[in-house]
């Protein structure tokens, strides 16, 4: 099953057979609940399995990092009676990766109800990965009485405002954004003027050739306005990034794999490690989706990202928790 979105509201599929350049839509190579490792070389998408041995070996030894999302520790309803258990399974897969990633990104909803015990349990399990972890909050992490103090007390050191920040590694500039503060039920995410001003200042001194990775909880492109799957002021944020030759945006929130390419910006949403949600338009509303127990792990997963400096190589593998 492939999702290919050519504009902000969904768009259509590019089936005219024309050459696909870096500045045109890139079809997402995802099939039926599994992920295919892909790379962009010279602006043309290729499956890593179709690359030559030398190229594949280069990718395997390159700078890599992981993304997990939407752990919802504390969730125990029919869609997954043991969300902590499936998080543990995800971390077990992380520990089994042969080439240790540089770090892990968690794109929000660490907990389900922002309870201290939920944060404690999540930290204990994720900590067994042995990886440095960079977090941004989801709306479920800001449900405490102080509207996010519990999250900031744990993960807010050296961040700005509600928890946004940036860092550099291996020549890549990473930007963690927060778009879940004061989120209304069914409403779009919001970054706000203070964060937008910070973002403009953060990137103004960077060369346009600097690879950028942005990560936030709610998608920075509108997948479903009715369901609140988008960020109201995302275009203002993205306007500061369009001068860069390579921008990758990683999000969670919707608990399923989708991709969009817009110029030099590539957007990816991630699976949850807790429970799936329906595809837009296939249910009256978003929310935990019950699937047969023997199918649950096939719709939960982790993401491995490979970047090779100097070769414009970015590969993404989405792996389910199902046993291969």
mmCIF file of N, CA and C in Angstrom, residues 117-237:
data_model
loop_
_atom_site.group_PDB
_atom_site.id
_atom_site.type_symbol
_atom_site.label_atom_id
_atom_site.label_comp_id
_atom_site.label_asym_id
_atom_site.label_seq_id
_atom_site.Cartn_x
_atom_site.Cartn_y
_atom_site.Cartn_z
ATOM 1 N N UNK A 117 4.381 7.418 37.281
ATOM 2 C CA UNK A 117 4.736 6.007 37.102
ATOM 3 C C UNK A 117 4.892 5.657 35.629
ATOM 4 N N UNK A 118 4.099 6.290 34.756
ATOM 5 C CA UNK A 118 4.215 6.033 33.323
ATOM 6 C C UNK A 118 5.546 6.549 32.786
ATOM 7 N N UNK A 119 5.920 7.761 33.201
ATOM 8 C CA UNK A 119 7.223 8.289 32.804
ATOM 9 C C UNK A 119 8.344 7.403 33.340
ATOM 10 N N UNK A 120 8.212 6.942 34.594
ATOM 11 C CA UNK A 120 9.237 6.083 35.185
ATOM 12 C C UNK A 120 9.384 4.787 34.396
ATOM 13 N N UNK A 121 8.258 4.147 34.082
ATOM 14 C CA UNK A 121 8.298 2.871 33.365
ATOM 15 C C UNK A 121 8.887 3.041 31.962
ATOM 16 N N UNK A 122 8.504 4.125 31.299
ATOM 17 C CA UNK A 122 9.044 4.382 29.964
ATOM 18 C C UNK A 122 10.557 4.578 30.029
ATOM 19 N N UNK A 123 11.010 5.377 30.991
ATOM 20 C CA UNK A 123 12.438 5.647 31.115
ATOM 21 C C UNK A 123 13.222 4.368 31.406
ATOM 22 N N UNK A 124 12.648 3.515 32.242
ATOM 23 C CA UNK A 124 13.344 2.277 32.590
ATOM 24 C C UNK A 124 13.513 1.385 31.366
ATOM 25 N N UNK A 125 12.450 1.240 30.571
ATOM 26 C CA UNK A 125 12.517 0.362 29.399
ATOM 27 C C UNK A 125 13.413 0.968 28.320
ATOM 28 N N UNK A 126 13.192 2.240 27.986
ATOM 29 C CA UNK A 126 13.974 2.878 26.922
ATOM 30 C C UNK A 126 15.441 2.957 27.314
ATOM 31 N N UNK A 127 15.698 3.120 28.602
ATOM 32 C CA UNK A 127 17.072 3.205 29.073
ATOM 33 C C UNK A 127 17.875 1.948 28.820
ATOM 34 N N UNK A 128 17.196 0.800 28.706
ATOM 35 C CA UNK A 128 17.923 -0.447 28.461
ATOM 36 C C UNK A 128 18.493 -0.508 27.048
ATOM 37 N N UNK A 129 18.109 0.422 26.180
ATOM 38 C CA UNK A 129 18.648 0.439 24.817
ATOM 39 C C UNK A 129 20.127 0.783 24.805
ATOM 40 N N UNK A 130 20.580 1.500 25.841
ATOM 41 C CA UNK A 130 21.960 1.937 25.893
ATOM 42 C C UNK A 130 22.262 3.105 24.968
ATOM 43 N N UNK A 131 21.223 3.721 24.390
ATOM 44 C CA UNK A 131 21.401 4.823 23.452
ATOM 45 C C UNK A 131 21.043 6.151 24.098
ATOM 46 N N UNK A 132 21.703 7.204 23.657
ATOM 47 C CA UNK A 132 21.272 8.549 24.003
ATOM 48 C C UNK A 132 19.940 8.798 23.290
ATOM 49 N N UNK A 133 18.981 9.386 23.985
ATOM 50 C CA UNK A 133 17.649 9.590 23.416
ATOM 51 C C UNK A 133 17.299 11.071 23.448
ATOM 52 N N UNK A 134 16.832 11.586 22.315
ATOM 53 C CA UNK A 134 16.358 12.961 22.201
ATOM 54 C C UNK A 134 14.836 12.927 22.080
ATOM 55 N N UNK A 135 14.161 13.661 22.952
ATOM 56 C CA UNK A 135 12.706 13.615 23.028
ATOM 57 C C UNK A 135 12.064 14.924 22.580
ATOM 58 N N UNK A 136 10.849 14.823 22.064
ATOM 59 C CA UNK A 136 9.903 15.940 21.999
ATOM 60 C C UNK A 136 8.581 15.407 22.550
ATOM 61 N N UNK A 137 7.747 16.269 23.132
ATOM 62 C CA UNK A 137 6.519 15.777 23.744
ATOM 63 C C UNK A 137 5.387 15.590 22.747
ATOM 64 N N UNK A 138 4.513 14.652 23.076
ATOM 65 C CA UNK A 138 3.206 14.561 22.439
ATOM 66 C C UNK A 138 2.170 15.155 23.363
ATOM 67 N N UNK A 139 0.956 15.304 22.873
ATOM 68 C CA UNK A 139 -0.082 15.908 23.710
ATOM 69 C C UNK A 139 -0.377 15.070 24.946
ATOM 70 N N UNK A 140 -0.168 13.763 24.883
ATOM 71 C CA UNK A 140 -0.417 12.898 26.035
ATOM 72 C C UNK A 140 0.654 13.053 27.116
ATOM 73 N N UNK A 141 1.736 13.734 26.788
ATOM 74 C CA UNK A 141 2.794 13.980 27.779
ATOM 75 C C UNK A 141 2.608 15.288 28.521
ATOM 76 N N UNK A 142 1.558 16.039 28.195
ATOM 77 C CA UNK A 142 1.325 17.349 28.806
ATOM 78 C C UNK A 142 -0.005 17.397 29.540
ATOM 79 N N UNK A 143 -0.434 16.264 30.086
ATOM 80 C CA UNK A 143 -1.748 16.178 30.730
ATOM 81 C C UNK A 143 -1.688 16.352 32.240
ATOM 82 N N UNK A 144 -0.505 16.613 32.792
ATOM 83 C CA UNK A 144 -0.413 16.826 34.228
ATOM 84 C C UNK A 144 -1.047 18.156 34.600
ATOM 85 N N UNK A 145 -1.263 18.359 35.872
ATOM 86 C CA UNK A 145 -1.946 19.576 36.342
ATOM 87 C C UNK A 145 -1.202 20.843 35.949
ATOM 88 N N UNK A 146 0.116 20.751 35.805
ATOM 89 C CA UNK A 146 0.923 21.921 35.449
ATOM 90 C C UNK A 146 1.166 22.022 33.952
ATOM 91 N N UNK A 147 0.430 21.249 33.156
ATOM 92 C CA UNK A 147 0.445 21.336 31.695
ATOM 93 C C UNK A 147 1.848 21.247 31.101
ATOM 94 N N UNK A 148 2.533 20.185 31.467
ATOM 95 C CA UNK A 148 3.812 19.906 30.850
ATOM 96 C C UNK A 148 5.017 19.986 31.765
ATOM 97 N N UNK A 149 4.823 20.394 33.016
ATOM 98 C CA UNK A 149 5.963 20.491 33.930
ATOM 99 C C UNK A 149 6.594 19.118 34.162
ATOM 100 N N UNK A 150 5.751 18.082 34.224
ATOM 101 C CA UNK A 150 6.279 16.729 34.446
ATOM 102 C C UNK A 150 7.219 16.326 33.317
ATOM 103 N N UNK A 151 6.848 16.665 32.084
ATOM 104 C CA UNK A 151 7.712 16.366 30.942
ATOM 105 C C UNK A 151 8.990 17.195 31.004
ATOM 106 N N UNK A 152 8.865 18.497 31.210
ATOM 107 C CA UNK A 152 10.028 19.371 31.212
ATOM 108 C C UNK A 152 10.995 19.057 32.352
ATOM 109 N N UNK A 153 10.456 18.648 33.490
ATOM 110 C CA UNK A 153 11.330 18.289 34.604
ATOM 111 C C UNK A 153 12.257 17.137 34.226
ATOM 112 N N UNK A 154 11.770 16.247 33.357
ATOM 113 C CA UNK A 154 12.554 15.075 32.969
ATOM 114 C C UNK A 154 13.407 15.323 31.729
ATOM 115 N N UNK A 155 12.832 16.021 30.753
ATOM 116 C CA UNK A 155 13.462 16.094 29.432
ATOM 117 C C UNK A 155 13.739 17.523 28.956
ATOM 118 N N UNK A 156 13.472 18.511 29.795
ATOM 119 C CA UNK A 156 13.563 19.890 29.342
ATOM 120 C C UNK A 156 14.894 20.584 29.563
ATOM 121 N N UNK A 157 15.895 19.900 30.118
ATOM 122 C CA UNK A 157 17.177 20.535 30.360
ATOM 123 C C UNK A 157 17.802 21.004 29.039
ATOM 124 N N UNK A 158 18.274 22.228 29.030
ATOM 125 C CA UNK A 158 18.924 22.828 27.859
ATOM 126 C C UNK A 158 17.983 22.980 26.658
ATOM 127 N N UNK A 159 16.676 23.067 26.933
ATOM 128 C CA UNK A 159 15.716 23.340 25.865
ATOM 129 C C UNK A 159 15.132 24.731 26.051
ATOM 130 N N UNK A 160 14.333 25.151 25.091
ATOM 131 C CA UNK A 160 13.714 26.471 25.123
ATOM 132 C C UNK A 160 12.202 26.327 25.230
ATOM 133 N N UNK A 161 11.550 27.318 25.859
ATOM 134 C CA UNK A 161 10.096 27.348 25.909
ATOM 135 C C UNK A 161 9.503 26.057 26.416
ATOM 136 N N UNK A 162 8.614 25.453 25.610
ATOM 137 C CA UNK A 162 7.938 24.220 25.992
ATOM 138 C C UNK A 162 8.768 22.977 25.698
ATOM 139 N N UNK A 163 10.032 23.174 25.289
ATOM 140 C CA UNK A 163 10.909 22.017 25.090
ATOM 141 C C UNK A 163 11.534 21.909 23.724
ATOM 142 N N UNK A 164 11.609 23.019 22.951
ATOM 143 C CA UNK A 164 12.215 22.931 21.625
ATOM 144 C C UNK A 164 13.708 23.205 21.709
ATOM 145 N N UNK A 165 14.472 22.650 20.785
ATOM 146 C CA UNK A 165 15.930 22.721 20.845
ATOM 147 C C UNK A 165 16.516 22.228 19.526
ATOM 148 N N UNK A 166 17.835 22.353 19.384
ATOM 149 C CA UNK A 166 18.521 21.807 18.215
ATOM 150 C C UNK A 166 19.879 21.280 18.642
ATOM 151 N N UNK A 167 20.463 20.444 17.809
ATOM 152 C CA UNK A 167 21.813 19.943 18.049
ATOM 153 C C UNK A 167 22.396 19.492 16.714
ATOM 154 N N UNK A 168 23.705 19.304 16.690
ATOM 155 C CA UNK A 168 24.403 18.893 15.476
ATOM 156 C C UNK A 168 25.128 17.581 15.712
ATOM 157 N N UNK A 169 25.096 16.725 14.710
ATOM 158 C CA UNK A 169 25.867 15.488 14.778
ATOM 159 C C UNK A 169 26.191 15.015 13.378
ATOM 160 N N UNK A 170 27.461 14.646 13.173
ATOM 161 C CA UNK A 170 27.928 14.115 11.885
ATOM 162 C C UNK A 170 27.561 15.011 10.714
ATOM 163 N N UNK A 171 27.638 16.315 10.923
ATOM 164 C CA UNK A 171 27.360 17.251 9.853
ATOM 165 C C UNK A 171 25.899 17.512 9.580
ATOM 166 N N UNK A 172 25.009 16.904 10.369
ATOM 167 C CA UNK A 172 23.562 17.086 10.212
ATOM 168 C C UNK A 172 23.049 17.961 11.348
ATOM 169 N N UNK A 173 22.147 18.899 11.019
ATOM 170 C CA UNK A 173 21.550 19.770 12.032
ATOM 171 C C UNK A 173 20.159 19.241 12.368
ATOM 172 N N UNK A 174 19.958 18.867 13.627
ATOM 173 C CA UNK A 174 18.687 18.306 14.106
ATOM 174 C C UNK A 174 17.914 19.381 14.859
ATOM 175 N N UNK A 175 16.609 19.454 14.598
ATOM 176 C CA UNK A 175 15.746 20.460 15.217
ATOM 177 C C UNK A 175 14.528 19.765 15.819
ATOM 178 N N UNK A 176 14.382 19.818 17.133
ATOM 179 C CA UNK A 176 13.220 19.256 17.818
ATOM 180 C C UNK A 176 12.207 20.351 18.097
ATOM 181 N N UNK A 177 11.004 20.222 17.526
ATOM 182 C CA UNK A 177 9.955 21.230 17.673
ATOM 183 C C UNK A 177 8.803 20.689 18.521
ATOM 184 N N UNK A 178 8.053 21.614 19.117
ATOM 185 C CA UNK A 178 6.923 21.257 19.984
ATOM 186 C C UNK A 178 5.656 21.894 19.410
ATOM 187 N N UNK A 179 4.711 21.064 18.975
ATOM 188 C CA UNK A 179 3.474 21.586 18.383
ATOM 189 C C UNK A 179 2.218 21.031 19.052
ATOM 190 N N UNK A 180 2.325 20.743 20.368
ATOM 191 C CA UNK A 180 1.209 20.120 21.077
ATOM 192 C C UNK A 180 0.742 20.909 22.295
ATOM 193 N N UNK A 181 1.281 22.094 22.510
ATOM 194 C CA UNK A 181 0.880 22.881 23.676
ATOM 195 C C UNK A 181 -0.522 23.457 23.453
ATOM 196 N N UNK A 182 -1.357 23.358 24.491
ATOM 197 C CA UNK A 182 -2.737 23.864 24.429
ATOM 198 C C UNK A 182 -3.507 23.293 23.248
ATOM 199 N N UNK A 183 -3.250 22.034 22.940
ATOM 200 C CA UNK A 183 -3.917 21.388 21.810
ATOM 201 C C UNK A 183 -5.372 21.106 22.155
ATOM 202 N N UNK A 184 -6.268 21.543 21.290
ATOM 203 C CA UNK A 184 -7.693 21.283 21.468
ATOM 204 C C UNK A 184 -8.059 19.963 20.811
ATOM 205 N N UNK A 185 -9.028 19.245 21.378
ATOM 206 C CA UNK A 185 -9.442 17.956 20.826
ATOM 207 C C UNK A 185 -9.832 18.117 19.363
ATOM 208 N N UNK A 186 -9.180 17.360 18.496
ATOM 209 C CA UNK A 186 -9.480 17.434 17.077
ATOM 210 C C UNK A 186 -8.876 18.626 16.368
ATOM 211 N N UNK A 187 -8.159 19.488 17.111
ATOM 212 C CA UNK A 187 -7.585 20.684 16.511
ATOM 213 C C UNK A 187 -6.195 20.435 15.954
ATOM 214 N N UNK A 188 -5.768 21.317 15.071
ATOM 215 C CA UNK A 188 -4.438 21.215 14.501
ATOM 216 C C UNK A 188 -3.375 21.625 15.523
ATOM 217 N N UNK A 189 -2.179 21.108 15.360
ATOM 218 C CA UNK A 189 -1.067 21.505 16.201
ATOM 219 C C UNK A 189 -0.668 22.945 15.934
ATOM 220 N N UNK A 190 0.118 23.517 16.840
ATOM 221 C CA UNK A 190 0.535 24.906 16.710
ATOM 222 C C UNK A 190 1.946 25.051 17.283
ATOM 223 N N UNK A 191 2.808 25.756 16.550
ATOM 224 C CA UNK A 191 4.157 26.056 17.022
ATOM 225 C C UNK A 191 4.191 27.361 17.801
ATOM 226 N N UNK A 192 3.545 28.401 17.287
ATOM 227 C CA UNK A 192 3.446 29.675 17.983
ATOM 228 C C UNK A 192 4.569 30.628 17.617
ATOM 229 N N UNK A 193 4.346 31.936 17.823
ATOM 230 C CA UNK A 193 5.306 32.971 17.415
ATOM 231 C C UNK A 193 6.681 32.840 18.051
ATOM 232 N N UNK A 194 6.746 32.511 19.338
ATOM 233 C CA UNK A 194 8.044 32.439 20.016
ATOM 234 C C UNK A 194 8.912 31.344 19.419
ATOM 235 N N UNK A 195 8.323 30.195 19.173
ATOM 236 C CA UNK A 195 9.085 29.082 18.610
ATOM 237 C C UNK A 195 9.480 29.346 17.155
ATOM 238 N N UNK A 196 8.590 29.975 16.395
ATOM 239 C CA UNK A 196 8.906 30.309 15.007
ATOM 240 C C UNK A 196 10.072 31.303 14.944
ATOM 241 N N UNK A 197 10.077 32.266 15.849
ATOM 242 C CA UNK A 197 11.188 33.235 15.890
ATOM 243 C C UNK A 197 12.485 32.538 16.266
ATOM 244 N N UNK A 198 12.408 31.625 17.222
ATOM 245 C CA UNK A 198 13.603 30.856 17.603
ATOM 246 C C UNK A 198 14.125 30.040 16.427
ATOM 247 N N UNK A 199 13.215 29.395 15.680
ATOM 248 C CA UNK A 199 13.612 28.576 14.538
ATOM 249 C C UNK A 199 14.331 29.413 13.486
ATOM 250 N N UNK A 200 13.779 30.576 13.172
ATOM 251 C CA UNK A 200 14.408 31.453 12.182
ATOM 252 C C UNK A 200 15.825 31.812 12.610
ATOM 253 N N UNK A 201 16.005 32.103 13.888
ATOM 254 C CA UNK A 201 17.323 32.468 14.392
ATOM 255 C C UNK A 201 18.263 31.264 14.414
ATOM 256 N N UNK A 202 17.705 30.086 14.700
ATOM 257 C CA UNK A 202 18.510 28.865 14.814
ATOM 258 C C UNK A 202 19.172 28.493 13.491
ATOM 259 N N UNK A 203 18.486 28.691 12.378
ATOM 260 C CA UNK A 203 19.007 28.226 11.091
ATOM 261 C C UNK A 203 19.632 29.333 10.246
ATOM 262 N N UNK A 204 19.535 30.579 10.687
ATOM 263 C CA UNK A 204 19.950 31.677 9.810
ATOM 264 C C UNK A 204 21.434 31.649 9.481
ATOM 265 N N UNK A 205 22.247 31.110 10.357
ATOM 266 C CA UNK A 205 23.681 31.089 10.105
ATOM 267 C C UNK A 205 24.187 29.839 9.416
ATOM 268 N N UNK A 206 23.285 28.917 9.082
ATOM 269 C CA UNK A 206 23.695 27.650 8.474
ATOM 270 C C UNK A 206 23.814 27.773 6.968
ATOM 271 N N UNK A 207 24.766 27.051 6.405
ATOM 272 C CA UNK A 207 24.892 26.967 4.956
ATOM 273 C C UNK A 207 23.713 26.208 4.371
ATOM 274 N N UNK A 208 23.289 26.583 3.170
ATOM 275 C CA UNK A 208 22.184 25.909 2.504
ATOM 276 C C UNK A 208 22.480 24.462 2.182
ATOM 277 N N UNK A 209 23.750 24.057 2.242
ATOM 278 C CA UNK A 209 24.110 22.666 1.979
ATOM 279 C C UNK A 209 24.046 21.791 3.225
ATOM 280 N N UNK A 210 23.739 22.389 4.385
ATOM 281 C CA UNK A 210 23.648 21.622 5.629
ATOM 282 C C UNK A 210 22.415 20.727 5.619
ATOM 283 N N UNK A 211 22.569 19.418 5.778
ATOM 284 C CA UNK A 211 21.389 18.555 5.892
ATOM 285 C C UNK A 211 20.629 18.869 7.178
ATOM 286 N N UNK A 212 19.309 18.946 7.083
ATOM 287 C CA UNK A 212 18.454 19.279 8.221
ATOM 288 C C UNK A 212 17.522 18.105 8.505
ATOM 289 N N UNK A 213 17.396 17.733 9.773
ATOM 290 C CA UNK A 213 16.377 16.779 10.207
ATOM 291 C C UNK A 213 15.527 17.472 11.263
ATOM 292 N N UNK A 214 14.237 17.602 11.000
ATOM 293 C CA UNK A 214 13.281 18.187 11.936
ATOM 294 C C UNK A 214 12.444 17.056 12.515
ATOM 295 N N UNK A 215 12.216 17.075 13.815
ATOM 296 C CA UNK A 215 11.341 16.067 14.405
ATOM 297 C C UNK A 215 10.372 16.738 15.372
ATOM 298 N N UNK A 216 9.120 16.351 15.285
ATOM 299 C CA UNK A 216 8.045 16.891 16.118
ATOM 300 C C UNK A 216 6.969 15.835 16.224
ATOM 301 N N UNK A 217 6.016 16.028 17.099
ATOM 302 C CA UNK A 217 4.995 14.996 17.289
ATOM 303 C C UNK A 217 3.951 14.996 16.172
ATOM 304 N N UNK A 218 3.238 16.093 16.024
ATOM 305 C CA UNK A 218 2.183 16.171 15.013
ATOM 306 C C UNK A 218 2.811 16.476 13.658
ATOM 307 N N UNK A 219 2.334 15.852 12.591
ATOM 308 C CA UNK A 219 2.910 16.107 11.270
ATOM 309 C C UNK A 219 2.940 17.586 10.910
ATOM 310 N N UNK A 220 3.978 17.987 10.174
ATOM 311 C CA UNK A 220 4.116 19.361 9.704
ATOM 312 C C UNK A 220 3.544 19.518 8.297
ATOM 313 N N UNK A 221 2.696 18.593 7.906
ATOM 314 C CA UNK A 221 1.910 18.736 6.681
ATOM 315 C C UNK A 221 0.509 18.226 6.998
ATOM 316 N N UNK A 222 -0.477 18.783 6.351
ATOM 317 C CA UNK A 222 -1.860 18.481 6.719
ATOM 318 C C UNK A 222 -2.323 17.195 6.048
ATOM 319 N N UNK A 223 -2.432 16.155 6.844
ATOM 320 C CA UNK A 223 -2.921 14.867 6.363
ATOM 321 C C UNK A 223 -4.438 14.819 6.440
ATOM 322 N N UNK A 224 -5.005 15.291 7.541
ATOM 323 C CA UNK A 224 -6.456 15.360 7.697
ATOM 324 C C UNK A 224 -6.787 16.523 8.626
ATOM 325 N N UNK A 225 -7.303 17.593 8.067
ATOM 326 C CA UNK A 225 -7.668 18.754 8.876
ATOM 327 C C UNK A 225 -8.792 18.409 9.834
ATOM 328 N N UNK A 226 -9.752 17.608 9.384
ATOM 329 C CA UNK A 226 -10.888 17.236 10.227
ATOM 330 C C UNK A 226 -10.449 16.459 11.465
ATOM 331 N N UNK A 227 -9.380 15.699 11.329
ATOM 332 C CA UNK A 227 -8.894 14.905 12.452
ATOM 333 C C UNK A 227 -7.785 15.609 13.230
ATOM 334 N N UNK A 228 -7.409 16.800 12.831
ATOM 335 C CA UNK A 228 -6.345 17.507 13.515
ATOM 336 C C UNK A 228 -4.967 16.958 13.212
ATOM 337 N N UNK A 229 -4.831 16.276 12.083
ATOM 338 C CA UNK A 229 -3.552 15.680 11.710
ATOM 339 C C UNK A 229 -2.774 16.658 10.838
ATOM 340 N N UNK A 230 -2.238 17.674 11.454
ATOM 341 C CA UNK A 230 -1.465 18.699 10.772
ATOM 342 C C UNK A 230 -1.122 19.797 11.763
ATOM 343 N N UNK A 231 -0.332 20.762 11.322
ATOM 344 C CA UNK A 231 0.112 21.868 12.171
ATOM 345 C C UNK A 231 -0.269 23.181 11.512
ATOM 346 N N UNK A 232 -1.031 23.999 12.215
ATOM 347 C CA UNK A 232 -1.656 25.190 11.633
ATOM 348 C C UNK A 232 -0.638 26.164 11.044
ATOM 349 N N UNK A 233 0.482 26.355 11.728
ATOM 350 C CA UNK A 233 1.473 27.321 11.254
ATOM 351 C C UNK A 233 2.733 26.637 10.709
ATOM 352 N N UNK A 234 2.565 25.412 10.209
ATOM 353 C CA UNK A 234 3.710 24.675 9.682
ATOM 354 C C UNK A 234 4.362 25.394 8.514
ATOM 355 N N UNK A 235 3.565 26.019 7.639
ATOM 356 C CA UNK A 235 4.133 26.660 6.459
ATOM 357 C C UNK A 235 5.090 27.779 6.852
ATOM 358 N N UNK A 236 4.776 28.474 7.956
ATOM 359 C CA UNK A 236 5.687 29.516 8.415
ATOM 360 C C UNK A 236 7.020 28.920 8.850
ATOM 361 N N UNK A 237 6.958 27.765 9.517
ATOM 362 C CA UNK A 237 8.197 27.100 9.927
ATOM 363 C C UNK A 237 8.979 26.614 8.715
#
